[in-house]
Coordinates of C-alpha atoms and ligand atoms in Angstrom, one line a residue:
M35 CA 9.8 7.0 59.9
L36 CA 6.4 6.2 61.3
E37 CA 6.7 5.2 64.9
C38 CA 5.5 1.9 66.4
K39 CA 5.1 1.1 70.1
N40 CA 7.8 -0.5 72.0
Y41 CA 6.0 -3.8 72.4
K42 CA 6.7 -6.3 75.2
F43 CA 5.7 -9.9 75.4
W44 CA 4.5 -11.5 78.6
F45 CA 5.9 -14.9 79.6
C46 CA 3.2 -16.8 81.5
T47 CA 4.1 -20.1 83.1
G48 CA 1.3 -22.6 84.0
S49 CA 1.4 -24.8 87.0
Q50 CA -0.8 -25.9 89.9
D51 CA -0.4 -26.2 93.7
L52 CA -0.5 -30.0 93.8
Y53 CA 3.2 -30.5 94.3
G54 CA 3.8 -28.0 97.1
D55 CA 5.4 -24.6 97.5
E56 CA 9.0 -25.8 96.9
C57 CA 8.0 -27.0 93.5
L58 CA 6.3 -23.7 92.7
E59 CA 9.4 -21.8 93.8
H60 CA 11.4 -23.9 91.3
V61 CA 8.9 -23.3 88.6
A62 CA 9.1 -19.5 89.1
A63 CA 12.9 -19.6 89.3
H64 CA 13.2 -21.6 86.1
A65 CA 10.8 -19.4 84.2
K66 CA 12.9 -16.3 85.3
I67 CA 16.0 -18.0 84.1
I68 CA 14.4 -18.7 80.7
V69 CA 13.1 -15.1 80.4
D70 CA 16.5 -13.7 81.2
S71 CA 18.1 -16.0 78.7
L72 CA 15.6 -15.1 76.0
N73 CA 16.2 -11.4 76.6
Q74 CA 20.0 -11.8 76.6
S75 CA 20.1 -13.9 73.4
G76 CA 20.1 -10.8 71.2
V77 CA 17.8 -12.7 68.8
L78 CA 14.4 -11.5 69.9
P79 CA 13.3 -8.1 68.6
Y80 CA 11.1 -7.3 71.6
E81 CA 11.5 -7.7 75.3
V82 CA 10.0 -10.7 77.2
V83 CA 8.5 -9.9 80.6
W84 CA 8.2 -12.6 83.3
K85 CA 4.8 -12.9 85.0
P86 CA 3.9 -14.7 88.2
T87 CA 3.1 -18.4 87.7
L88 CA -0.5 -19.0 86.7
I89 CA -2.2 -21.6 88.9
T90 CA -5.8 -20.6 89.2
S91 CA -8.6 -19.8 86.8
A92 CA -9.1 -16.4 88.5
L93 CA -5.4 -15.4 88.1
I94 CA -5.3 -16.6 84.5
R95 CA -8.4 -14.6 83.7
K96 CA -7.0 -11.5 85.4
T97 CA -3.6 -11.7 83.7
F98 CA -5.1 -12.3 80.2
N99 CA -7.4 -9.3 80.7
E100 CA -4.6 -7.1 81.9
A101 CA -2.7 -8.1 78.7
N102 CA -5.7 -7.1 76.6
L103 CA -5.7 -3.6 78.2
D104 CA -2.0 -3.0 78.2
P105 CA -1.2 -1.1 75.0
E106 CA 2.4 -2.2 75.2
C107 CA 1.7 -5.9 75.5
G108 CA 2.2 -7.4 72.0
G109 CA 1.1 -10.9 73.0
I110 CA 1.5 -13.7 75.6
I111 CA 3.9 -16.6 75.5
T112 CA 2.6 -19.6 77.5
W113 CA 4.4 -22.6 78.8
M114 CA 3.2 -25.4 81.2
H115 CA 6.2 -26.2 83.4
T116 CA 4.3 -28.8 85.4
F117 CA 0.7 -30.0 84.9
S118 CA -1.9 -27.2 84.7
P119 CA -5.5 -28.6 84.5
A120 CA -6.7 -26.9 81.4
K121 CA -10.2 -26.1 82.5
S122 CA -8.5 -23.3 84.6
W123 CA -7.6 -21.7 81.3
I124 CA -11.0 -21.6 79.6
L125 CA -12.2 -18.3 80.9
G126 CA -8.9 -16.5 80.4
L127 CA -8.5 -17.8 76.9
Q128 CA -12.1 -17.0 76.0
E129 CA -11.5 -13.3 77.0
Y130 CA -8.0 -13.0 75.6
R131 CA -7.8 -11.0 72.3
K132 CA -4.0 -10.7 71.6
P133 CA -1.5 -13.0 69.8
L134 CA -0.7 -16.2 71.6
L135 CA 2.5 -18.3 71.4
H136 CA 2.6 -21.7 73.0
L137 CA 6.2 -22.4 73.7
H138 CA 6.5 -26.1 74.2
T139 CA 9.8 -26.3 76.0
Q140 CA 11.3 -27.9 79.1
F141 CA 13.7 -26.4 81.7
N142 CA 16.3 -29.2 81.5
R143 CA 17.7 -30.2 78.2
E144 CA 18.9 -33.7 79.0
L145 CA 17.4 -36.4 81.1
P146 CA 19.2 -36.4 84.4
Y147 CA 19.9 -40.1 84.2
D148 CA 21.6 -40.6 87.5
T149 CA 19.4 -38.5 89.7
I150 CA 16.0 -38.7 88.1
D151 CA 13.2 -39.6 90.5
M152 CA 9.4 -39.1 90.8
D153 CA 9.8 -35.6 92.3
F154 CA 11.8 -34.5 89.3
M155 CA 9.3 -36.1 86.9
N156 CA 6.4 -34.3 88.6
E157 CA 8.2 -31.0 88.6
N158 CA 9.3 -31.2 85.0
Q159 CA 6.4 -32.6 83.0
S160 CA 6.0 -30.1 80.2
A161 CA 5.5 -33.0 77.8
H162 CA 2.4 -33.8 79.8
G163 CA 1.2 -30.4 80.9
D164 CA 1.6 -28.8 77.5
R165 CA -0.5 -31.5 75.9
E166 CA -3.3 -30.8 78.4
Y167 CA -3.1 -27.1 77.7
G168 CA -2.8 -27.5 73.9
H169 CA -5.9 -29.6 74.0
I170 CA -8.1 -26.9 75.4
V171 CA -6.7 -24.2 73.0
S172 CA -7.5 -26.6 70.1
R173 CA -10.9 -27.5 71.4
M174 CA -11.8 -23.8 71.8
G175 CA -10.6 -23.2 68.2
I176 CA -8.2 -20.5 69.2
E177 CA -5.4 -19.6 66.7
R178 CA -2.0 -19.7 68.2
K179 CA 1.6 -20.5 67.3
V180 CA 3.2 -23.6 68.7
V181 CA 6.9 -23.7 68.9
A182 CA 8.6 -26.8 70.3
G183 CA 12.2 -27.2 71.4
H184 CA 14.6 -26.3 74.1
W185 CA 14.5 -22.6 75.0
S186 CA 18.3 -22.2 74.4
D187 CA 18.2 -23.7 70.9
P188 CA 19.0 -21.1 68.3
Q189 CA 16.3 -22.3 66.0
V190 CA 13.7 -22.0 68.8
L191 CA 14.9 -18.4 69.4
E192 CA 14.6 -17.6 65.7
R193 CA 11.1 -19.0 65.6
I194 CA 10.0 -17.0 68.6
A195 CA 11.6 -13.9 67.0
A196 CA 9.7 -14.5 63.8
W197 CA 6.4 -14.9 65.7
M198 CA 7.0 -11.6 67.5
Y199 CA 7.1 -9.8 64.1
T200 CA 3.8 -11.6 63.2
A201 CA 2.3 -10.7 66.5
V202 CA 3.1 -7.0 66.1
G203 CA 1.5 -7.2 62.6
L204 CA -1.7 -8.7 64.3
V205 CA -1.8 -6.1 67.0
E206 CA -1.0 -3.2 64.7
S207 CA -3.3 -4.2 61.9
S208 CA -6.3 -2.6 63.6
H209 CA -4.4 0.7 63.6
I210 CA -4.0 0.9 59.8
R211 CA -5.9 3.7 58.2
V212 CA -5.9 4.0 54.4
A213 CA -6.5 7.4 52.7
R214 CA -8.1 6.9 49.3
F215 CA -7.3 9.9 47.2
A216 CA -9.0 8.1 44.3
D217 CA -11.5 5.3 43.8
N218 CA -10.6 2.0 42.2
M219 CA -9.6 2.3 38.6
R220 CA -12.6 2.0 36.4
N221 CA -13.6 -1.6 35.4
V222 CA -10.6 -3.2 37.2
A223 CA -11.8 -6.2 39.2
V224 CA -8.9 -7.6 41.3
T225 CA -8.2 -4.4 43.1
E226 CA -11.8 -4.1 44.3
G227 CA -13.0 -5.4 47.6
D228 CA -15.4 -5.1 50.5
K229 CA -14.1 -2.4 52.7
V230 CA -16.5 -3.1 55.5
E231 CA -15.4 -6.8 55.6
A232 CA -11.8 -5.7 55.6
Q233 CA -12.4 -3.6 58.7
V234 CA -14.3 -6.5 60.4
K235 CA -11.5 -9.0 59.5
F236 CA -8.3 -6.9 59.7
G237 CA -9.4 -3.7 61.6
W238 CA -8.4 -1.5 58.6
E239 CA -10.2 1.8 58.2
I240 CA -10.4 2.7 54.6
D241 CA -11.8 6.1 53.8
A242 CA -11.9 8.5 50.9
Y243 CA -10.6 12.0 50.9
P244 CA -11.1 14.4 48.0
V245 CA -7.8 14.7 46.1
N246 CA -8.1 18.5 46.1
E247 CA -7.9 18.5 49.9
V248 CA -4.5 17.0 49.5
A249 CA -3.7 19.4 46.6
A250 CA -4.5 22.3 48.9
Y251 CA -2.0 21.1 51.5
V252 CA 0.5 20.7 48.7
E253 CA -0.1 24.2 47.4
A254 CA 0.3 25.6 50.9
V255 CA 3.9 24.2 51.3
A256 CA 6.4 27.1 51.8
K257 CA 8.9 27.6 48.9
G258 CA 11.8 27.5 51.4
D259 CA 10.8 24.0 52.5
V260 CA 10.5 22.8 48.9
D261 CA 13.9 24.2 48.0
A262 CA 15.5 22.6 51.1
L263 CA 14.0 19.2 50.2
V264 CA 15.1 19.5 46.5
E265 CA 18.6 20.2 47.8
E266 CA 18.4 17.1 49.9
Y267 CA 17.3 15.1 46.8
Y268 CA 20.2 16.5 44.7
K269 CA 22.7 15.5 47.4
K270 CA 21.3 12.0 47.9
Y271 CA 20.5 10.9 44.3
N272 CA 22.1 11.0 40.9
I273 CA 20.5 13.4 38.5
L274 CA 19.9 11.9 35.1
L275 CA 19.0 14.8 32.8
E276 CA 19.0 12.7 29.6
G277 CA 19.0 15.8 27.5
R278 CA 16.5 17.9 29.5
D279 CA 17.2 21.4 30.5
P280 CA 18.7 21.4 34.1
E281 CA 16.4 24.2 35.3
E282 CA 13.3 22.7 33.8
F283 CA 14.3 19.3 35.3
K284 CA 14.7 20.8 38.7
R285 CA 11.2 22.5 38.5
H286 CA 9.7 19.0 37.8
V287 CA 11.6 17.6 40.8
A288 CA 10.4 20.5 43.0
V289 CA 6.8 19.6 42.3
Q290 CA 7.4 16.1 43.8
A291 CA 9.2 17.6 46.8
Q292 CA 6.2 19.9 47.3
I293 CA 3.9 16.8 47.1
E294 CA 6.0 14.9 49.6
I295 CA 5.8 17.6 52.2
G296 CA 2.2 18.5 51.6
M297 CA 0.9 14.9 51.4
E298 CA 2.8 13.8 54.5
K299 CA 1.3 16.7 56.5
F300 CA -2.1 15.8 55.3
L301 CA -1.6 12.1 56.2
K302 CA -0.5 13.1 59.7
D303 CA -3.5 15.4 60.2
V304 CA -6.0 12.7 59.2
D305 CA -3.9 10.0 60.9
C306 CA -3.5 7.7 57.9
Q307 CA -0.5 5.5 57.3
A308 CA -1.3 4.2 53.8
I309 CA -2.3 5.9 50.5
V310 CA -3.9 5.1 47.2
T311 CA -3.7 7.4 44.2
H312 CA -4.9 7.1 40.6
F313 CA -3.2 8.7 37.6
G314 CA -6.6 9.6 36.2
D315 CA -7.8 11.4 39.3
L316 CA -5.3 14.1 40.3
G317 CA -7.5 17.2 40.8
S318 CA -5.3 20.2 40.7
M319 CA -2.1 18.3 41.3
K320 CA 0.5 19.0 38.6
Q321 CA 2.1 15.6 38.5
L322 CA 1.2 12.1 39.5
P323 CA 2.9 11.6 42.8
G324 CA 5.9 9.5 42.0
L325 CA 9.2 10.4 43.7
A326 CA 7.0 11.7 46.6
I327 CA 5.2 8.4 47.0
Q328 CA 8.5 6.5 46.8
R329 CA 9.9 8.7 49.6
L330 CA 6.8 8.2 51.7
M331 CA 6.9 4.4 51.3
E332 CA 10.6 4.6 52.4
K333 CA 9.3 6.4 55.6
G334 CA 7.0 3.5 56.3
Y335 CA 3.7 4.5 54.5
G336 CA 1.8 1.9 52.6
F337 CA 0.9 2.5 49.0
G338 CA -1.3 1.0 46.3
G339 CA -1.6 2.3 42.7
E340 CA -4.9 3.0 40.9
G341 CA -7.0 2.9 44.0
D342 CA -5.7 -0.5 45.3
W343 CA -6.4 -0.1 49.0
K344 CA -5.9 -3.8 49.8
T345 CA -2.3 -3.7 48.6
A346 CA -1.7 -0.3 50.3
A347 CA -2.8 -1.7 53.6
M348 CA -0.7 -4.9 53.1
V349 CA 2.4 -2.8 52.3
R350 CA 1.9 -0.7 55.4
L351 CA 1.3 -3.9 57.4
M352 CA 4.6 -5.4 56.2
K353 CA 6.4 -2.1 56.9
I354 CA 5.2 -2.3 60.5
M355 CA 6.1 -6.0 60.9
T356 CA 9.7 -5.4 59.6
Q357 CA 10.3 -2.1 61.4
G358 CA 13.6 -2.0 63.2
M359 CA 14.5 -5.4 61.9
K360 CA 18.3 -5.9 61.8
G361 CA 19.6 -6.3 58.2
A362 CA 16.2 -5.6 56.6
K363 CA 16.5 -5.5 52.8
G364 CA 13.2 -3.7 52.0
T365 CA 9.5 -3.9 51.4
S366 CA 7.6 -2.4 48.5
F367 CA 4.5 -2.2 46.4
M368 CA 5.2 -4.0 43.1
E369 CA 3.5 -4.9 39.9
D370 CA 4.0 -7.9 37.6
Y371 CA 4.8 -6.2 34.3
T372 CA 6.6 -8.3 31.6
Y373 CA 8.4 -11.6 31.3
N374 CA 11.7 -13.0 30.2
L375 CA 10.9 -16.4 28.8
I376 CA 14.3 -17.5 27.7
P377 CA 14.9 -21.1 29.1
G378 CA 17.1 -21.0 32.2
K379 CA 16.6 -17.2 32.5
E380 CA 12.9 -17.0 33.1
G381 CA 11.6 -14.3 35.3
I382 CA 9.1 -11.5 35.8
L383 CA 10.2 -7.9 35.4
E384 CA 8.6 -6.1 38.3
S385 CA 7.9 -2.4 38.5
H386 CA 5.2 0.2 38.5
M387 CA 4.6 3.3 36.5
L388 CA 6.5 5.2 39.2
E389 CA 6.0 4.0 42.7
V390 CA 8.6 1.4 43.8
C391 CA 10.0 1.8 47.3
P392 CA 13.7 2.7 47.5
T393 CA 14.2 0.4 50.6
I394 CA 14.6 -2.4 48.1
A395 CA 17.2 -0.5 46.0
D396 CA 20.6 -2.0 45.4
G397 CA 23.3 0.6 44.8
D398 CA 22.8 4.1 43.4
I399 CA 19.5 5.7 43.1
S400 CA 18.8 8.2 40.3
I401 CA 16.2 10.8 39.5
K402 CA 14.7 10.9 36.1
V403 CA 11.9 13.0 34.6
N404 CA 9.9 11.3 31.9
P405 CA 6.5 11.5 30.3
L406 CA 4.0 9.1 31.8
S407 CA 2.2 8.1 28.7
M408 CA -1.0 7.9 30.7
G409 CA -3.1 10.8 32.2
D410 CA -2.8 14.4 31.2
R411 CA -0.2 15.9 33.6
E412 CA 3.4 17.2 33.6
D413 CA 6.2 14.6 33.2
P414 CA 6.7 13.4 36.8
A415 CA 10.0 13.0 38.5
R416 CA 10.8 9.5 39.9
L417 CA 13.5 7.5 41.6
V418 CA 15.1 4.9 39.4
F419 CA 17.1 1.9 40.6
T420 CA 17.4 -1.9 40.5
A421 CA 16.5 -4.1 43.4
K422 CA 18.6 -6.3 45.7
E423 CA 19.2 -10.0 44.9
G424 CA 17.9 -12.7 47.2
H425 CA 14.9 -14.5 48.5
G426 CA 11.6 -12.7 49.1
I427 CA 7.8 -13.1 49.2
A428 CA 5.2 -11.6 46.9
T429 CA 1.8 -11.4 48.5
S430 CA -1.6 -10.6 47.1
L431 CA -4.8 -10.2 49.1
V432 CA -7.9 -10.8 47.0
D433 CA -11.6 -10.6 47.7
L434 CA -13.4 -13.6 46.3
G435 CA -16.8 -12.2 47.0
T436 CA -17.5 -14.4 50.0
R437 CA -14.1 -14.2 51.6
F438 CA -10.5 -12.9 51.5
R439 CA -7.6 -15.0 50.3
L440 CA -4.0 -14.3 50.8
I441 CA -1.7 -15.7 48.2
I442 CA 2.0 -15.9 49.1
N443 CA 4.6 -16.8 46.5
D444 CA 8.3 -17.4 47.4
V445 CA 10.4 -15.7 44.8
E446 CA 14.1 -15.4 44.0
C447 CA 15.2 -11.9 43.1
R448 CA 18.2 -11.6 40.8
K449 CA 19.7 -9.0 38.5
A450 CA 18.3 -8.8 35.0
E451 CA 20.8 -10.1 32.6
K452 CA 21.5 -6.7 31.0
P453 CA 20.9 -3.1 31.9
M454 CA 17.7 -1.4 30.6
P455 CA 18.9 2.2 30.1
K456 CA 15.7 3.3 28.3
L457 CA 13.4 2.2 31.1
P458 CA 12.6 5.2 33.3
V459 CA 11.4 3.3 36.3
A460 CA 12.8 1.3 39.2
T461 CA 12.7 -2.5 38.7
N462 CA 12.9 -5.8 40.5
F463 CA 13.4 -9.1 38.6
W464 CA 12.3 -12.3 40.1
T465 CA 11.7 -15.9 39.4
P466 CA 8.7 -17.3 41.3
E467 CA 9.0 -20.7 43.0
P468 CA 8.8 -23.5 41.9
S469 CA 9.4 -22.2 38.4
L470 CA 8.1 -19.3 36.3
A471 CA 5.5 -21.5 34.6
T472 CA 4.2 -23.4 37.6
G473 CA 4.4 -20.3 39.8
A474 CA 2.5 -18.1 37.3
E475 CA -0.1 -20.9 36.6
S476 CA -0.6 -21.3 40.3
W477 CA -0.9 -17.6 40.9
I478 CA -3.5 -17.3 38.1
L479 CA -5.5 -20.3 39.4
A480 CA -5.6 -18.8 42.8
G481 CA -6.9 -15.5 41.5
G482 CA -3.8 -13.4 42.5
A483 CA -3.6 -9.8 41.4
H484 CA -1.0 -8.0 39.2
H485 CA -0.3 -5.8 42.2
T486 CA 1.7 -7.3 45.1
A487 CA 3.0 -6.3 48.5
F488 CA 6.6 -7.6 48.3
T489 CA 9.3 -8.0 51.0
Y490 CA 12.7 -9.6 51.4
D491 CA 12.3 -9.6 55.2
L492 CA 9.3 -11.8 56.1
T493 CA 8.6 -15.4 55.4
A494 CA 5.6 -17.1 53.9
E495 CA 5.2 -18.7 57.4
Q496 CA 5.0 -15.4 59.1
M497 CA 2.4 -14.0 56.7
G498 CA 0.5 -17.2 56.7
D499 CA 0.4 -17.1 60.5
W500 CA -0.9 -13.6 60.2
A501 CA -3.7 -14.7 57.8
D502 CA -4.6 -17.7 60.0
A503 CA -5.0 -15.5 63.1
M504 CA -7.1 -13.1 61.0
G505 CA -9.3 -16.1 60.0
I506 CA -8.7 -15.9 56.3
E507 CA -7.5 -18.4 53.7
T508 CA -3.9 -18.6 52.7
V509 CA -2.6 -20.2 49.5
Y510 CA 1.2 -20.9 49.5
I511 CA 3.1 -21.1 46.2
D512 CA 6.6 -22.4 46.8
K513 CA 9.1 -25.0 45.9
N514 CA 6.7 -27.8 46.9
T515 CA 3.8 -26.6 44.8
T516 CA 2.3 -28.8 42.1
I517 CA -0.6 -27.8 40.0
R518 CA -2.5 -30.9 40.9
G519 CA -1.9 -30.3 44.6
L520 CA -2.8 -26.6 44.4
K521 CA -6.1 -27.3 42.6
N522 CA -7.1 -29.8 45.3
E523 CA -6.1 -27.3 48.0
L524 CA -8.3 -24.6 46.4
R525 CA -11.2 -27.1 46.2
W526 CA -10.8 -28.0 49.9
N527 CA -10.5 -24.4 50.9
A528 CA -13.7 -23.5 49.1
V529 CA -15.4 -25.9 51.5
A530 CA -13.4 -24.9 54.6
F531 CA -13.9 -21.1 54.1
R532 CA -17.5 -20.9 53.2
Ligands
MN870 MN1 -0.8 -0.7 38.8

């Protein structure tokens, strides 16, 4: 598995010295109690670190710049315990470049009816102070997440946790490097895009490498290493010969094992975490990488077929965001293939010619060797399975010429009604919200691609927050979508995102 940093999030409490040292002692003590409680909740995926109370412009500026420079800091959580005059925050906010969460909470949960006096009110005035602070962040046009509620509330904890995954996606986005072993498939529009603008907006580095440089790495893999990996495959997966000669079958599988080892070494040497291939541009490789790509995706690499670098980067991004998530169900490159249009059973059969990530698999995984029907290479080995049931999101990042748009569709994955024994590829089957017809109509009106980055483990809100922070447009398609509403939203967005 590709490794990510062990991020920490700084908890910065705002106040001022108007109410005396005793009040400031209480503010610090309360903030420490909240931080301890957040860390002990077991809900947050990353540690929260208490920072000394911020009461002056100089300290705020210094703290925010330290956060910028600390590679382990994934973002800052701010909270105004008392009143913190917001002009003190301008310079710090101006120079701050990491994700920002405004936790609008309060130390006490209930009004202390019997004892409340003006001292208590002055000390515990988040309702007041957080509005002053929120005003300046809005006035400065800074993207941030606002979460309101008591810090011990399970829903608040869940929302902070969700934001932390988004924050890591924001910080890690600029470390994504995509290796293009092939250009975009000839004449295809939706997988094209402006790579320079993608680097400006998302920080992605997208560079081409001659496919034969990878092929040379693949050819250089030692036979012993290939044999050992083939043995691992044969232990881990079912072998579905389907009439093929066992030795011939194994030789085809070994080609993929060799590609997996060689390609991974190449990717490490060039420091890339996402890959695109093209069945028509394989140089001296014997097979289209299939099983090899599936295994690399499982290890955390992003992938896009036919030169689709935008989806490759998105898959990698979502792999990073969900890394280490408890109970994660999987993230994969997917393609909308064919429909079931029987009333009450409507859905899209999702697959690709080979490359579906086994993290989404439900139950047994098998290896098959089948002709590809495209290109001119050996029959490639591939992993075949069906996907888990449950809720997920399909995302498509498209380049509209003047801007990027992220389309997010909530989908419900289910088992296809019957097995499809003649289909030699892994599949998922889902019904888009709000229905197949409205979901598909909306997707098409929004200009969404046939390729998607799919996950069970992130929400539309998390990906939309990512897009907001990146300064791009988001189009949500979910249970509340109507065609009339969506068309208006697209019109308004065309004005907002000139
Ligand atoms: Mn494709």
